[in-house]
Coordinates of C-alpha atoms and ligand atoms in Angstrom, one line a residue:
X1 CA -13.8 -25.0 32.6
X2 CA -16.1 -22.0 31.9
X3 CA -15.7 -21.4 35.7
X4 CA -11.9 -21.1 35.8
X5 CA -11.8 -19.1 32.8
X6 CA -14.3 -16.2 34.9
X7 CA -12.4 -12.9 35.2
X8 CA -13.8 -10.1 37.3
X9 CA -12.8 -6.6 38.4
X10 CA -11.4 -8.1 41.7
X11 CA -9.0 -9.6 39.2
X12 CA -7.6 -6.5 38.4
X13 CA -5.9 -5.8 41.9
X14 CA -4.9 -9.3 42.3
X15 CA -3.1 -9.5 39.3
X16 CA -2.1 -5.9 37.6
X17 CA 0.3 -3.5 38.2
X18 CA -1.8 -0.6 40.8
X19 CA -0.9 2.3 38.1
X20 CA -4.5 2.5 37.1
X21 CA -7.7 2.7 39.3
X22 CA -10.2 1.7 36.3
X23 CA -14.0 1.6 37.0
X24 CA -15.8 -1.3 39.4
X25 CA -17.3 -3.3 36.2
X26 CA -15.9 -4.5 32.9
X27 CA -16.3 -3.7 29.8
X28 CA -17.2 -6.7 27.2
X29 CA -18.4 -5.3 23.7
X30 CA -19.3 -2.5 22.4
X31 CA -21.5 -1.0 19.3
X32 CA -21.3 2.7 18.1
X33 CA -21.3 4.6 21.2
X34 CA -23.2 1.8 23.0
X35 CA -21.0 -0.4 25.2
X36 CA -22.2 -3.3 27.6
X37 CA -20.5 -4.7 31.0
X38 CA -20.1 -8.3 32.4
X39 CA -23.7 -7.8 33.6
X40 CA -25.6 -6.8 30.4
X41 CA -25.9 -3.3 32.0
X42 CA -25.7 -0.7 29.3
X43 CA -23.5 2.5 28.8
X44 CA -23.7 5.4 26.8
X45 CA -19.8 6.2 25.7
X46 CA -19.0 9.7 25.9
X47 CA -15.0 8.6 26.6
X48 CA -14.9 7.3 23.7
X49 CA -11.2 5.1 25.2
X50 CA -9.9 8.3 26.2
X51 CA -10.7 10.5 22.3
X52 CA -9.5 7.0 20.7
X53 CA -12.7 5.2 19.7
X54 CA -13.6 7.9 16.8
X55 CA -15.9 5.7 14.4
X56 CA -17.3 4.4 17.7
X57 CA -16.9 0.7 18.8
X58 CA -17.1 -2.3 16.3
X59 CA -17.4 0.0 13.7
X60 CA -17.7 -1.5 10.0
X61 CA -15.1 -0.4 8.4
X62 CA -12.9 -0.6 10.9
X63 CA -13.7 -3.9 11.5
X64 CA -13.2 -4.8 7.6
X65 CA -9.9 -3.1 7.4
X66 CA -8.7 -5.4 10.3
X67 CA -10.2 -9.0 9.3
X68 CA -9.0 -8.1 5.5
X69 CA -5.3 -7.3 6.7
X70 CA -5.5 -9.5 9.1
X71 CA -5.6 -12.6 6.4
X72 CA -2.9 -11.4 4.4
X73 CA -0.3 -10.2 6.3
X74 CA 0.4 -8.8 10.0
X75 CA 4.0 -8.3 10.5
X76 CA 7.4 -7.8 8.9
X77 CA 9.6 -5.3 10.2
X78 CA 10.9 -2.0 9.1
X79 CA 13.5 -4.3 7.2
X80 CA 10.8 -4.5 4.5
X81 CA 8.2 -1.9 3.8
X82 CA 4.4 -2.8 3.3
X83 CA 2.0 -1.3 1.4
X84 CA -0.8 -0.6 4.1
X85 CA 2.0 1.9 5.5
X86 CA 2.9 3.6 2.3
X87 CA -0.9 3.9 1.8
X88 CA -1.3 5.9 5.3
X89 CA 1.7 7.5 4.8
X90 CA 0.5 9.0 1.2
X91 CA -2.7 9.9 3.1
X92 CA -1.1 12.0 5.7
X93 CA 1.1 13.6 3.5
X94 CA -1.5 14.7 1.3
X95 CA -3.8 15.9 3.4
X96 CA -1.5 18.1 5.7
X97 CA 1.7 20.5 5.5
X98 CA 4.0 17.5 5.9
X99 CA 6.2 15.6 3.5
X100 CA 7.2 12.6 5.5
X101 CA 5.9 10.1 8.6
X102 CA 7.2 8.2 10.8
X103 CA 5.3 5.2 12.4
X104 CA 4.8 4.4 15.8
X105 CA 3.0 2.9 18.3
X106 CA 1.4 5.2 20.5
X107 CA 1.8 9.2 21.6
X108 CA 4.4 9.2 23.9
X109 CA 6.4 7.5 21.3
X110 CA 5.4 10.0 18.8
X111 CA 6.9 13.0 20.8
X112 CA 10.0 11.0 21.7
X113 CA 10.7 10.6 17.9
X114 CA 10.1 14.8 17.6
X115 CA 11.9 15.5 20.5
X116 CA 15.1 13.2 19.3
X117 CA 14.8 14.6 15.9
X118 CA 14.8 18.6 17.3
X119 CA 17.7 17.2 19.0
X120 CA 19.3 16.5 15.8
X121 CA 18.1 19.4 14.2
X122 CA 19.9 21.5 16.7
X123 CA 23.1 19.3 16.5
X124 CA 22.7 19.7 13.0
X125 CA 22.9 23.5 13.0
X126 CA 26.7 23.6 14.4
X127 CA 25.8 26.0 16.4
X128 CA 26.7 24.3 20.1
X129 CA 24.4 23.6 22.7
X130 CA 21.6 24.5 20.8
X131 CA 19.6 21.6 22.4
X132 CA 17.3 23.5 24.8
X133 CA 13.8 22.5 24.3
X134 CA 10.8 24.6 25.7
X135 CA 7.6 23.0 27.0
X136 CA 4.8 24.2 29.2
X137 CA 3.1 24.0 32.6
X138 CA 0.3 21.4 33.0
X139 CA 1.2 20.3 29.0
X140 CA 0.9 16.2 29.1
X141 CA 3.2 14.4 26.6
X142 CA 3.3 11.3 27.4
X143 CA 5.1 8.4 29.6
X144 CA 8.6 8.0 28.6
X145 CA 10.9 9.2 30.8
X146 CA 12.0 11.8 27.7
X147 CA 8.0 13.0 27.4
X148 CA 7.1 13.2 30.7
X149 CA 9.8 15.0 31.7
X150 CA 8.4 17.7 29.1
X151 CA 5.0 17.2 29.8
X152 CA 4.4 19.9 32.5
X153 CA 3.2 18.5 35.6
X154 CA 5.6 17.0 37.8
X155 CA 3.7 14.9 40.0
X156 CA 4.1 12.7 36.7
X157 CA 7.9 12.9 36.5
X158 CA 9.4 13.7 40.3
X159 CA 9.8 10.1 41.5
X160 CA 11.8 8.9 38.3
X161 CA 14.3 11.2 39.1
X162 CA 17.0 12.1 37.2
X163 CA 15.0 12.9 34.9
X164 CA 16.5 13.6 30.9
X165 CA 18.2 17.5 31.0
X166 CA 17.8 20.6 28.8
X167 CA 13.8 20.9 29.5
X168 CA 12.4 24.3 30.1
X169 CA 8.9 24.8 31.5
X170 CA 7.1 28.4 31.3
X171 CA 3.1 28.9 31.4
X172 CA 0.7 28.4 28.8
X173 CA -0.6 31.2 26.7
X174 CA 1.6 33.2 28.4
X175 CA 3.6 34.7 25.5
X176 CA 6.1 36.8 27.2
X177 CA 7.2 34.2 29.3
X178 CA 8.0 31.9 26.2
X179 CA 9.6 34.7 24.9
X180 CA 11.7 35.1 28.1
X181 CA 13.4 31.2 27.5
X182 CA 13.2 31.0 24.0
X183 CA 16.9 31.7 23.0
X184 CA 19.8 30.6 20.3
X185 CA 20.2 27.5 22.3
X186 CA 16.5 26.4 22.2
X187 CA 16.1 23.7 19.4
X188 CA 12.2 23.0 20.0
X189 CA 9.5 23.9 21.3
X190 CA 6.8 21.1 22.3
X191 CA 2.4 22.8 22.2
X192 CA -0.7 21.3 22.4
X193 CA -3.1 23.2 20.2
X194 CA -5.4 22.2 23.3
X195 CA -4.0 21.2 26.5
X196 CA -6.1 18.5 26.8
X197 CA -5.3 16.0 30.0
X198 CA -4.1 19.2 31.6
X199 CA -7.8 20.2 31.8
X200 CA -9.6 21.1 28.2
X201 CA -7.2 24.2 28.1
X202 CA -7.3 25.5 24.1
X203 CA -4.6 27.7 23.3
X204 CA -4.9 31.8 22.5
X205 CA -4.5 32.2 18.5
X206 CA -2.3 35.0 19.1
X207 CA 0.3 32.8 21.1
X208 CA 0.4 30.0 18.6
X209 CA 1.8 32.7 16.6
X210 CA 3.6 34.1 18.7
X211 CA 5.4 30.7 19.1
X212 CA 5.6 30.7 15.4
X213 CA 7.6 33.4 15.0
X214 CA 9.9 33.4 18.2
X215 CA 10.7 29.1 16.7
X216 CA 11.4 31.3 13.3
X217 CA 13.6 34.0 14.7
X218 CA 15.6 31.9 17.0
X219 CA 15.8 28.9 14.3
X220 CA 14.0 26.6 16.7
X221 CA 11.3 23.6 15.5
X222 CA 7.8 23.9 16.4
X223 CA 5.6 20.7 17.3
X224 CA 2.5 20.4 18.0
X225 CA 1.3 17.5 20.0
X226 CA -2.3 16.8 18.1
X227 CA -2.6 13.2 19.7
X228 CA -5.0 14.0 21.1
X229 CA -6.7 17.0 19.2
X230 CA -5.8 15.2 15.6
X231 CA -7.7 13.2 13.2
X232 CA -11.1 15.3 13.2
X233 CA -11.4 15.8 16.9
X234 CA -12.1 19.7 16.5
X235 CA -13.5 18.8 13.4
X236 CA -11.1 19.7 11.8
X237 CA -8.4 17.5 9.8
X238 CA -6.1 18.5 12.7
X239 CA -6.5 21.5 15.2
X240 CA -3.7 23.7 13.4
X241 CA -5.6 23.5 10.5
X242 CA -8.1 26.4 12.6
X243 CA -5.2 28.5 13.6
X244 CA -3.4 30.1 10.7
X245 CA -0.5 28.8 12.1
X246 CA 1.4 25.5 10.5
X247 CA 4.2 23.5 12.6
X248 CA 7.6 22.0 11.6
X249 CA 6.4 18.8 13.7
X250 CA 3.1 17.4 14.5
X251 CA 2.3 14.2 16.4
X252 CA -0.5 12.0 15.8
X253 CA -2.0 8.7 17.7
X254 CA -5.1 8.1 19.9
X255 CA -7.8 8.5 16.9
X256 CA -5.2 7.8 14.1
X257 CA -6.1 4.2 14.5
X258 CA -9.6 4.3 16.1
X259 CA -8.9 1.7 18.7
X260 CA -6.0 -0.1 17.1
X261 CA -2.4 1.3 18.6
X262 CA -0.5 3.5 16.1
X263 CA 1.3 6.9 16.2
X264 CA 2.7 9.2 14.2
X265 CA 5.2 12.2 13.8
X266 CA 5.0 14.0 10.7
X267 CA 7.1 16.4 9.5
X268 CA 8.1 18.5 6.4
X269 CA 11.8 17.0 4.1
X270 CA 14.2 19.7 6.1
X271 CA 13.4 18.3 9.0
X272 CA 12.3 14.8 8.3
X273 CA 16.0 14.2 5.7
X274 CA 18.3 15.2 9.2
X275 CA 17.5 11.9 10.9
X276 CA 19.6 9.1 8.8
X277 CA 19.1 6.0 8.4
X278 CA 19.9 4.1 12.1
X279 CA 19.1 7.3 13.9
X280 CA 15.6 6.0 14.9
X281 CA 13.9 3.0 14.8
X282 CA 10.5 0.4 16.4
X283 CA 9.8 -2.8 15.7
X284 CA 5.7 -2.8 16.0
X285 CA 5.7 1.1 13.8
X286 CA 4.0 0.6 10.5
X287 CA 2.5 -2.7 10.9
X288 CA 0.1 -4.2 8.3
X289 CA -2.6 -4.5 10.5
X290 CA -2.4 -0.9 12.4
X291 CA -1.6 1.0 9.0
X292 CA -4.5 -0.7 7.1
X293 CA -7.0 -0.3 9.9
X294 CA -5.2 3.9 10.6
X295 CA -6.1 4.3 6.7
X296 CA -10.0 3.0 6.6
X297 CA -10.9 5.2 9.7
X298 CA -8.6 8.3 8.3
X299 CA -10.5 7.8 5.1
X300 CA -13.5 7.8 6.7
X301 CA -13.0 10.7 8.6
X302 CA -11.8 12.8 6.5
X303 CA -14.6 13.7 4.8
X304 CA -16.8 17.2 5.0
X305 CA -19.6 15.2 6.2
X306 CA -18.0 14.1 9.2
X307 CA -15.9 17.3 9.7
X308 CA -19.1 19.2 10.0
X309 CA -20.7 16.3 11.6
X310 CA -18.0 17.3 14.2
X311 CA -18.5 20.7 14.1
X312 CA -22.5 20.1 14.6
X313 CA -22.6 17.8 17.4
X314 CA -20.4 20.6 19.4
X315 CA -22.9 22.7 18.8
X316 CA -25.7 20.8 20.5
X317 CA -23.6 19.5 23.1
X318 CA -22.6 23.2 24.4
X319 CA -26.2 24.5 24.1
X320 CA -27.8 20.8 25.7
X321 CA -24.7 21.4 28.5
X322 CA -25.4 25.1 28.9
X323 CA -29.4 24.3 29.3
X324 CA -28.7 21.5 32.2
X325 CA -26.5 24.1 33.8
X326 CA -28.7 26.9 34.3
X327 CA -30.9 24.1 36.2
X328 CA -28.0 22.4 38.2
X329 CA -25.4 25.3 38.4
X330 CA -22.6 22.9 38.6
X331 CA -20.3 24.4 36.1
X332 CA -18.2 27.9 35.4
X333 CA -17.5 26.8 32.0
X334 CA -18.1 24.9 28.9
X335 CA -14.3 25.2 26.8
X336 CA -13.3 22.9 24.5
X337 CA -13.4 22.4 20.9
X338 CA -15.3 19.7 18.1
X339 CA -16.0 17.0 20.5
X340 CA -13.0 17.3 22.9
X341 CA -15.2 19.0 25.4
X342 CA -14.7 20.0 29.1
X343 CA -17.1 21.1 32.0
X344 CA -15.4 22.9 34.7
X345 CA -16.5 22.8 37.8
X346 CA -17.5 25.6 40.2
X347 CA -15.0 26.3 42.8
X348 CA -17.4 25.5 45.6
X349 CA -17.2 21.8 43.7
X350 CA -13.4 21.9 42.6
X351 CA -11.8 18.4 43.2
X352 CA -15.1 16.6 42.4
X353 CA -14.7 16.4 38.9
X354 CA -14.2 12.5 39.6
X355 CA -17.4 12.0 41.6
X356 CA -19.4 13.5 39.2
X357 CA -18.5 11.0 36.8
X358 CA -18.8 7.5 39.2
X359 CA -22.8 9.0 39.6
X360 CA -23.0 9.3 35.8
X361 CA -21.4 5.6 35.6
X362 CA -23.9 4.4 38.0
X363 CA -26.6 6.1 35.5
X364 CA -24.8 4.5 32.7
X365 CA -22.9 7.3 31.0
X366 CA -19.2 6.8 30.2
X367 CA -17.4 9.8 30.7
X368 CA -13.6 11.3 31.9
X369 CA -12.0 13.7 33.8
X370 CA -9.3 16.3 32.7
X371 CA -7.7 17.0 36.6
X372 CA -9.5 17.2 39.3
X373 CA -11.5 19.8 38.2
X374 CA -12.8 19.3 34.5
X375 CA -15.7 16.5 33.2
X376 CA -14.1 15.7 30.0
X377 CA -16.2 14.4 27.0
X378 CA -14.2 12.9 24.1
X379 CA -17.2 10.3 21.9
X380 CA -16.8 9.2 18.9
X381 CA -17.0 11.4 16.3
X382 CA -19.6 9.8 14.6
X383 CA -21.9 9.6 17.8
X384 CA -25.8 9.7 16.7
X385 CA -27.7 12.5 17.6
X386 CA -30.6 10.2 19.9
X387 CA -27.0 9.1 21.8
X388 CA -26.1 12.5 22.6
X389 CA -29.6 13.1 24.0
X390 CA -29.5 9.9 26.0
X391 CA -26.1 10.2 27.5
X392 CA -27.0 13.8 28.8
X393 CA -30.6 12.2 30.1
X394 CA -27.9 10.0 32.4
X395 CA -25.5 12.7 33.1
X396 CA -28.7 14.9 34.1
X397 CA -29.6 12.2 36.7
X398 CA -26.1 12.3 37.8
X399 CA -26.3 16.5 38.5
X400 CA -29.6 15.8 40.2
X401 CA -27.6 13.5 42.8
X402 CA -24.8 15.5 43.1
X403 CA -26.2 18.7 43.9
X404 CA -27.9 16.8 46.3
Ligands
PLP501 C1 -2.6 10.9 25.3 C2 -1.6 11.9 25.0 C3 -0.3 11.6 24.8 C4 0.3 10.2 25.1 O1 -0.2 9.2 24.3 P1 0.0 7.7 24.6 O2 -0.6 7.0 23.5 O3 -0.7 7.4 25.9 O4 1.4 7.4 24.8 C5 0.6 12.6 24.4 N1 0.2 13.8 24.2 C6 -1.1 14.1 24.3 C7 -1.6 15.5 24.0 C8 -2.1 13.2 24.7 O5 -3.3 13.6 24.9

């Protein structure tokens, strides 16, 4: 029995779909920002599941929230509310601009609820074909046909041609040419406070407000896409919290849940009261068990301990980074906010972003990419101090064998 039930990486390519290429081990259990493979071998998580995982792995609270819901009551539908979602949703209202949530599953469905409601916003208007939505280059939204079509790199969206219309691309933190396409007719536009698969890319103060201003001149509704900056990533509450600048629309997932699957669009009541009732819909959004575990870990979060926990441990990570680079000379750059932090490479090195990070596996560091040319870290946000300072022993040991 124990034999047939044996899984393995080879597993993977016999019996999953080849859309990912994951790592040569598996992962089995984890603890903090500790995790351990089918071979007892140890890893220091600096991924953190891709800025998910932000009270680490197997996390108390976490783990409470889930095994207390999970007794009482897992699943309804939106035909009956539940009071672990009216909970989250009080949470998120009082703690940012919005005045409404809607629940889903994940980011991509996030931005497709925003982009359908600026859709109806601009409907709403009477104004005709005021359905133009403006995006930018290298921005990632998402997988659905809709948010990968405005996410901005096309190698994503050109084999699932046609793709949906009225989708305008122009570069990012480049002000005049937003200006340029942002008209009467353009009903959104779609920002990441930091362009973060696109390669650790924060955006220019300045042209957050710039944005601000063209959405409020032209009558257009500004999201931002914080699913991946949100929930205390930049240590703040959420990254336009550091801007001066507040959206119409924000979009929340990855750390909302800290491992479980939930998303989020928030929005303010003159936006939120112009989809009706039948407009939108998901079965899984708001669930017991993913709004009860998304309120512990928001609870937890937002606090000013961990805020400037967040704020600290950046900190120490750019100086610890900047010290191993004067030795190695790897990297142009350290950018990046809180713990969403990104090493680019040297242009002597560009493309290698990827090797760099199968020596640090082999050294036992968990880390990502960000392109082909950026080391992305994304831990948990709680991640001890004597972690930090292990995980960049491994990643030194990596840089030694790469510059070798
Ligand atoms: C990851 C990500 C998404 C997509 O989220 P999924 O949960 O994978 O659908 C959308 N926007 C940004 C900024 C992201 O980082």
């Amino acid at each position: 029995m124990e034999q047939q039930n044996q899984v393995n990486r080879s597993d993977f390519n016999e019996y999953m779909v080849p859309v990912f290429a994951p790592a040569q081990f598996v992962l089995v259990r984890g603890e903090g920002s500790r995790v351990w493979d089918q071979n007892e071998k140890e890893y220091i998580d600096f991924a953190g599941g891709i800025a998910v995982n932000a009270l680490g792995h197997a996390h108390p609270v976490a783990v409470n929230a889930l095994t207390e819901q999970g007794k009482k009551l897992w699943h309804v539908g939106n035909g009956y509310t539940n009071e672990p979602v009216l909970k989250l949703a009080k949470q998120l209202v009082e703690h940012t601009f919005a005045d409404k949530v809607f629940f889903c599953n994940s980011g991509a469905e996030a931005n497709e609820a925003a982009l359908k409601l600026a859709r109806k916003v601009g409907l709403m208007s009477g104004k005709s074909d005021k359905n133009q939505i403006v995006a930018f280059k290298n921005a990632f939204h998402g997988r659905t046909l809709f948010t990968v079509t405005a996410g901005g790199q096309p190698k994503y969206s050109q084999d699932f041609a046609p793709l949906p219309g009225g989708l305008e691309h122009v570069a990012f933190n480049d002000l005049e040419a937003a200006k340029a396409v942002i008209t009467d007719k353009t009903c959104a536009v779609i920002v990441e406070p930091i362009q973060g698969e696109g390669g650790v890319v924060p955006a220019d103060i300045e042209f957050l407000k710039g944005l601000r201003a063209l959405c409020d001149e032209k009558g257009a509704v500004l999201i931002f896409d914080e699913v991946q900056t949100g929930v205390g990533r930049t240590g703040e509450l959420y990254a336009y919290m550091n801007t001066g600048v507040t959206p119409d629309i924000l979009t929340t997932a990855k750390a909302l849940g800290g491992g479980f699957p939930v998303g989020a669009m928030i929005t303010t009541n003159k936006f939120a009261n112009m989809y009706a009732v039948g407009d939108h819909g998901t079965t899984y959004g708001g669930n017991p068990l993913a709004s009860a575990v998304a309120g512990a870990v928001f609870e937890f979060i937002n606090t000013p301990e961990v805020l400037d926990g967040v704020k600290k441990r950046y900190a120490y990570f750019v100086e610890k980074l900047n010290a191993l680079n004067e030795k190695y000379n790897v990297f142009e750059q350290v950018r990046g906010q809180g713990l969403l932090l990104g090493c680019v490479v040297k242009p002597e090195y560009a493309g290698q972003a990827k090797d760099i990070n199968n020596l640090a596996a082999e050294e036992g560091l968990m880390a990502l990419v960000a392109g082909p040319n950026v080391v992305r870290f994304t831990p948990s946000l709680i991640i001890p101090m004597e972690d930090i300072d292990e995980g960049l022993a491994r990643f030194e040991r990596a840089l030694q064998r790469f510059v070798k």
